[in-house]
Amino acid sequence: MKLKSILVFTFLAVIMITASVDLKSQNNEPAVIPIPVEMKVKQGKFILNEKTKLVYPDKEEARQVAEYFKTWIANPTGFKLKKGSKKTKTNVIVFQLVENDTLGDEGYLLDVSPEKVIISANTSSGLFYGVQMVFQLLPPEIYSPEKVIGTAWLMPAVSIFDKPRFGWRGMHLDVSRHFFPKEFIKTYIDLIAMHKMNVFHWHLTDDNGWRIEIKKYPGLTKISAWRVDREDQPWRERTPPKPGEKATYGGFYTQDDIREIVKYAAERQIMVLPEIEMPGHTSEVFAAYPWLSCTGEKTFVRPGSYWPGTDVFCAGNDSVFTFLEDVLDEVMGLFPSPYIHIGGDEVDKTNWKKCPKCQKRIKDEHLKDENELQSWFVKKIESYLVAHGKKLIGWDEILEGGLAPEATVMSWRGTEGGIASAKQGHDAIMCPGTHCYFDHYQADPDFEPEAIGGFTTLKKVYSYEPIPEELNKEEAKHILGTQGNVWTEFIPTPDRAEYMAVPRITALAEVAWSPASKRNWLDFRERLNTQFKRFDYMGVNYSRGSWKVDILPQMSNDGKKYTIVLETEQPDYPVYYTLDGSGPNTHSMLYRKPILIDSTVTIKAGIFDHGQLKEKYAEKSIIFHKALGKPARLTNQPVKRYGGKGALTLVDGMTGSRRYNDGYWLGFDGDNLDITIDLEKVKPVHQVTVNFYQRQQSWIFMPIEVIFEVLDADGNLLTSQTVKTQTDSKLMEIVIEPFAAKFTDVSGRYVRVIGINRGTCPPWHPGAGDTCWIFTDEVVVE
């Protein structure tokens, strides 16, 4: 008996330890995501078993959440929980609706003790998010769709106060470029729900296919929903239909499908935001109804890339607005969302400029140009939506020509659109391509599935701050929140969509929900290990993130020590490095702390798994020179998304790669580079070198000339040299050109470098008249 008791005790202890270890973060708290506002860990655990009762009031909003909880846990646990009564005091989970002003519409209180679990909230949304927290407190097996044998369903005793930072926490999915079945849409919604996000932005129409049934216009689903199958060809090189070739790739959602999905989402406290593109990205419509375009020519549904998209709705044709109002009538009847997204992005106005009807509209409405015609178009649609109790959302191009009176802007081309909207007193949703476009590469492209481009790592998503620093406190109230966008040109299957979205959705969820002060990258990355286990049980095809080592400079506070920090997205794997130019292996130096640098070196560092290098090592040359880490001041600030670490980027010892967006280059749009470096005392200056970058296809050119100045301790000019560019501006390839000035018998305290931007793109360039960019990296002083 004694031996049996010991064995039983040991077995239970192992189970309890295993359940607990899975759920610990660096702070010794349960590994939950998003991290709550307040969480206190108490003594003991609650045990969920087949005898646990559910207690909830006789109100639909509470009953629905309790039933959702009951249904969800039935599969992994096999438990069929029953409703208890108010008299049930132990082994009970209580759902209670309260009136608590501190919780708002989506907050909740969760109290877990060994005797009971109490979820309190003002609304069904709050109760639902409390349930999501309960799931995360349980072992990861709770996310299994099948019964799990041998798991102890233990929950640590905690007290939690939680509510979201932002009211808009969304995920977008483009189903036009590639069509996804209804079952996957539900899976996607479940992923949104488990992350406490509350908006599913459904991009239903675009040049590559119309995906929503409109009964008044059956041609939209009979013709516009289908294209010729070119899935075996690269997206940007797909060939048009052959004469008589049948369109076989595509699909659409019936109105019954949509009602089912909207209901499914509502049960998970998610608003479905439909997007019906207009006036651009609409060529698929003209395959069925050609008279709605400016040319009246019948088009075909594009099997791949279509750029520039010159086929747009004719703004001078009244039939267009009859069509759109009919479509919107049916859309509004299907989606209870208070918002309708009308796109409004990337409207090519070529045909408007040539169209007699559009030109007449401009004249009749006393408009200045085609930009104001677009604004007039959007305002007309907004008036119709407002008359039917809906609000308009559009991409940030709807600012062009004047913003509609009650429109909300979705800022994707950086943060500028959101800033402009908020300053005008309009709401904005922030989803800049730099941080929120999940169709971008998330790791080394050499080892990743093909993507549209870009480079948006998990860490970069987590670093995002939705409130632009340019806004004051009142203006910031117009930032509703943020969302992740998944465009599907290069995402043909549900598995690939999951891979691109997950776990970047996890990082953005914490950005959108948790207080900024609570966010910590290292702690988040530790908690993500448990989230991966949850994804494993769900069968999600997620990415493990980047295996690249980030080589980062770090100066001591006194400016006397220069060190290199090695960071990765993989905290559980060792990093080995070298400083002698050789490739790292497991016999190289193991990274444990910042590396002191006191001479020019080349550092190579890689992540190793079971003795093998993962993917490839990172490499960076560190140039040790007189300006390294010295105080520096920029007269003109770089554009924020190419701002690196500001002036420090130019004196951190590191030069840029062949990617201008790698964080080591500073980008100036139309402005000169003008930097002054303080060497802190008078020193001999023999040579000053700086690199510039040219990629004219991206509007990036060499400066016309670079002026180098050396100044004395009082800021007086001692000497100056001007170096002109030697690079042909018409070259198509990437060019990195060093500009250097040599000085003889010159000593000074300050070094100033001015790179003269050419101003605008030359007449032969596609962007003739547009402002030019210049990109520069390290200023080396010897």
Short mmCIF file of N, CA, C and O in Angstrom, two decimals, residues 56-68 95-97 123-124 127:
data_model
loop_
_atom_site.label_atom_id
_atom_site.label_comp_id
_atom_site.label_asym_id
_atom_site.label_seq_id
_atom_site.Cartn_x
_atom_site.Cartn_y
_atom_site.Cartn_z
N TYR A 56 -24.78 30.28 -15.03
CA TYR A 56 -24.91 31.54 -15.77
C TYR A 56 -26.35 32.02 -15.68
O TYR A 56 -27.28 31.23 -15.48
N PRO A 57 -26.55 33.34 -15.80
CA PRO A 57 -27.91 33.89 -15.68
C PRO A 57 -28.76 33.54 -16.90
O PRO A 57 -28.24 33.16 -17.96
N ASP A 58 -30.05 33.70 -16.75
CA ASP A 58 -30.98 33.41 -17.85
C ASP A 58 -31.04 34.59 -18.81
O ASP A 58 -32.09 35.19 -19.03
N LYS A 59 -29.89 34.90 -19.36
CA LYS A 59 -29.80 35.96 -20.35
C LYS A 59 -29.07 35.40 -21.56
O LYS A 59 -28.06 34.70 -21.43
N GLU A 60 -29.54 35.74 -22.75
CA GLU A 60 -29.01 35.15 -23.98
C GLU A 60 -27.52 35.38 -24.13
O GLU A 60 -26.77 34.47 -24.53
N GLU A 61 -27.04 36.59 -23.80
CA GLU A 61 -25.63 36.88 -24.01
C GLU A 61 -24.72 36.02 -23.13
O GLU A 61 -23.62 35.64 -23.55
N ALA A 62 -25.19 35.68 -21.92
CA ALA A 62 -24.39 34.82 -21.04
C ALA A 62 -24.54 33.36 -21.46
O ALA A 62 -23.58 32.59 -21.47
N ARG A 63 -25.75 32.96 -21.78
CA ARG A 63 -25.99 31.56 -22.18
C ARG A 63 -25.18 31.20 -23.41
O ARG A 63 -24.59 30.11 -23.49
N GLN A 64 -25.12 32.10 -24.38
CA GLN A 64 -24.41 31.82 -25.62
C GLN A 64 -22.93 31.58 -25.37
O GLN A 64 -22.33 30.65 -25.95
N VAL A 65 -22.31 32.39 -24.51
CA VAL A 65 -20.89 32.22 -24.21
C VAL A 65 -20.66 30.93 -23.43
O VAL A 65 -19.71 30.18 -23.70
N ALA A 66 -21.53 30.62 -22.49
CA ALA A 66 -21.40 29.37 -21.72
C ALA A 66 -21.53 28.15 -22.64
O ALA A 66 -20.78 27.17 -22.49
N GLU A 67 -22.44 28.21 -23.59
CA GLU A 67 -22.61 27.11 -24.53
C GLU A 67 -21.39 26.97 -25.44
O GLU A 67 -20.98 25.86 -25.79
N TYR A 68 -20.82 28.10 -25.84
CA TYR A 68 -19.59 28.07 -26.63
C TYR A 68 -18.47 27.37 -25.85
O TYR A 68 -17.77 26.51 -26.39
N PHE A 95 -20.41 32.33 -14.91
CA PHE A 95 -20.43 33.43 -15.87
C PHE A 95 -21.40 34.47 -15.33
O PHE A 95 -22.59 34.18 -15.20
N GLN A 96 -20.91 35.66 -15.03
CA GLN A 96 -21.82 36.64 -14.45
C GLN A 96 -21.70 37.99 -15.16
O GLN A 96 -20.61 38.47 -15.45
N LEU A 97 -22.86 38.57 -15.46
CA LEU A 97 -22.95 39.90 -16.05
C LEU A 97 -23.05 40.92 -14.92
O LEU A 97 -23.86 40.77 -14.00
N THR A 123 -20.59 42.66 -20.64
CA THR A 123 -21.21 42.24 -21.90
C THR A 123 -20.79 40.81 -22.25
O THR A 123 -19.88 40.24 -21.64
N SER A 124 -21.43 40.28 -23.30
CA SER A 124 -21.06 38.96 -23.79
C SER A 124 -19.64 38.96 -24.33
O SER A 124 -18.92 37.96 -24.24
N LEU A 127 -17.30 38.44 -21.41
CA LEU A 127 -17.36 37.05 -20.98
C LEU A 127 -16.59 36.15 -21.95
O LEU A 127 -15.87 35.24 -21.54
#
